[in-house]
């Protein structure tokens, strides 16, 4: 009997370890950078470039978050094209970032870029199949950029982060280079919530491209708070809202990223994750 108990105990320990090893933590990666302007072409007037941003685990593509490219101007984001299984065209064969076979499920897509304004990329922690990506030691977010109307001038930069139950805050300290500056990233696991079935609300639109959110109440609410992803209190209001009421939350003065809306009544508190993407 003691041997059986011992075997069961050992099996339980191994099973728990295996479950922890393959844990899946929901959360959001917020990645911000500013592209450095490249002026090429006739009369130094051509500022066009194409771009791909994607999440990798080792050599496996987890998800393409953004891709901007058009056949008329470019066919080469070679590293991304290979990772995204785009295939090859031409003679000699080159990886073709404009191929319809490229893996871009769930990505934001667009054409050739000319703006060098700051960008914020938000990854929801989901892989290209819509599943929460497994926790692991190292994930990378990669930027590949190609510029010049006829050249194959391109650069790739790789940033590592840890996805898991802990915050990975790299909002300072990432150095600039000749192609990308003002770089920051933060992995933020989803805050735990105390849910209550008959005292909920809905926040929409989410994400918001204006910074304005609507809070539609499904039961009486006595307080509404807004927090930054790092826990700073941005607003704290005492309210008296009833079923069917709607309250406007204006976050337009804040930077793009993830925020938490906390809704309270006499039954408890629920936190809602919202994304500002102006």
Tab-separated table of C-alpha atoms in Angstrom, residues 22-128:
chain	number	residue	atom	x	y	z
A	22	UNK	CA	2.974	23.994	-20.558
A	23	UNK	CA	1.042	26.777	-18.821
A	24	UNK	CA	-0.601	29.391	-20.981
A	25	UNK	CA	-0.785	32.900	-19.587
A	26	UNK	CA	-3.105	35.405	-21.219
A	27	UNK	CA	-1.785	38.923	-21.587
A	28	UNK	CA	-0.641	41.678	-23.923
A	29	UNK	CA	2.677	42.720	-25.423
A	30	UNK	CA	2.880	46.455	-26.140
A	31	UNK	CA	5.778	47.346	-28.440
A	32	UNK	CA	6.582	50.955	-29.373
A	33	UNK	CA	9.251	52.369	-31.664
A	34	UNK	CA	9.963	55.153	-34.141
A	35	UNK	CA	11.398	54.275	-37.587
A	36	UNK	CA	14.385	56.336	-38.702
A	37	UNK	CA	13.822	58.046	-42.044
A	38	UNK	CA	15.655	56.701	-45.098
A	39	UNK	CA	15.784	59.003	-48.115
A	40	UNK	CA	16.769	57.246	-51.343
A	41	UNK	CA	16.121	57.428	-55.051
A	42	UNK	CA	16.181	60.311	-57.500
A	43	UNK	CA	16.730	63.763	-55.991
A	44	UNK	CA	16.651	62.220	-52.492
A	45	UNK	CA	12.866	62.414	-52.639
A	46	UNK	CA	11.809	58.799	-52.218
A	47	UNK	CA	10.856	57.952	-48.639
A	48	UNK	CA	8.949	54.746	-49.319
A	49	UNK	CA	9.554	51.581	-47.351
A	50	UNK	CA	7.890	48.277	-46.568
A	51	UNK	CA	7.701	46.603	-43.219
A	52	UNK	CA	6.870	43.364	-41.424
A	53	UNK	CA	6.548	42.865	-37.662
A	54	UNK	CA	6.156	39.357	-36.314
A	55	UNK	CA	6.397	37.182	-33.211
A	56	UNK	CA	8.667	34.140	-33.216
A	57	UNK	CA	9.422	31.250	-30.869
A	58	UNK	CA	12.776	29.908	-31.961
A	59	UNK	CA	12.434	29.343	-35.710
A	60	UNK	CA	8.636	29.029	-35.599
A	61	UNK	CA	6.333	31.870	-36.623
A	62	UNK	CA	3.822	32.488	-33.841
A	63	UNK	CA	1.999	35.364	-35.519
A	64	UNK	CA	2.487	38.183	-38.006
A	65	UNK	CA	1.193	41.324	-36.315
A	66	UNK	CA	1.748	43.849	-39.135
A	67	UNK	CA	2.747	43.699	-42.801
A	68	UNK	CA	2.960	46.620	-45.217
A	69	UNK	CA	4.027	45.767	-48.757
A	70	UNK	CA	2.839	46.100	-52.367
A	71	UNK	CA	3.850	44.223	-55.492
A	72	UNK	CA	4.197	47.453	-57.428
A	73	UNK	CA	7.171	48.590	-55.368
A	74	UNK	CA	8.760	45.708	-53.498
A	75	UNK	CA	8.878	41.961	-53.451
A	76	UNK	CA	11.401	41.446	-50.699
A	77	UNK	CA	11.069	41.128	-46.973
A	78	UNK	CA	13.157	37.993	-47.259
A	79	UNK	CA	13.476	36.884	-43.641
A	80	UNK	CA	9.798	37.368	-42.837
A	81	UNK	CA	8.766	35.797	-46.165
A	82	UNK	CA	10.650	32.617	-45.309
A	83	UNK	CA	9.229	32.478	-41.763
A	84	UNK	CA	5.713	33.099	-43.130
A	85	UNK	CA	6.028	30.310	-45.733
A	86	UNK	CA	5.419	32.719	-48.598
A	87	UNK	CA	7.249	30.717	-51.231
A	88	UNK	CA	9.712	31.913	-53.844
A	89	UNK	CA	9.449	33.599	-57.240
A	90	UNK	CA	11.750	34.838	-59.988
A	91	UNK	CA	15.060	33.679	-61.313
A	92	UNK	CA	17.138	33.367	-59.254
A	93	UNK	CA	14.537	32.446	-56.676
A	94	UNK	CA	13.904	35.054	-53.990
A	95	UNK	CA	11.535	35.035	-51.030
A	96	UNK	CA	8.463	36.972	-52.137
A	97	UNK	CA	6.715	38.993	-49.398
A	98	UNK	CA	3.813	39.749	-51.749
A	99	UNK	CA	2.867	36.118	-52.321
A	100	UNK	CA	-0.771	35.260	-51.526
A	101	UNK	CA	0.501	32.192	-49.674
A	102	UNK	CA	2.116	34.274	-46.904
A	103	UNK	CA	0.877	33.496	-43.394
A	104	UNK	CA	-0.833	36.731	-42.288
A	105	UNK	CA	-3.843	35.462	-40.329
A	106	UNK	CA	-4.918	38.129	-37.853
A	107	UNK	CA	-2.312	40.641	-39.048
A	108	UNK	CA	-2.838	44.331	-39.782
A	109	UNK	CA	-2.100	44.692	-43.495
A	110	UNK	CA	-1.350	47.712	-45.653
A	111	UNK	CA	0.673	49.108	-48.511
A	112	UNK	CA	3.974	50.917	-48.880
A	113	UNK	CA	4.715	53.298	-46.018
A	114	UNK	CA	5.961	56.887	-46.120
A	115	UNK	CA	5.325	58.004	-42.538
A	116	UNK	CA	8.085	57.893	-39.958
A	117	UNK	CA	5.845	58.681	-37.005
A	118	UNK	CA	6.044	56.618	-33.789
A	119	UNK	CA	4.267	53.265	-33.936
A	120	UNK	CA	2.676	51.102	-31.268
A	121	UNK	CA	2.203	47.398	-31.946
A	122	UNK	CA	-0.048	45.388	-29.643
A	123	UNK	CA	0.096	41.588	-29.546
A	124	UNK	CA	-2.750	39.886	-27.714
A	125	UNK	CA	-0.761	36.795	-26.785
A	126	UNK	CA	-2.586	34.643	-29.333
A	127	UNK	CA	-0.887	32.565	-31.992
A	128	UNK	CA	-1.888	32.488	-35.666
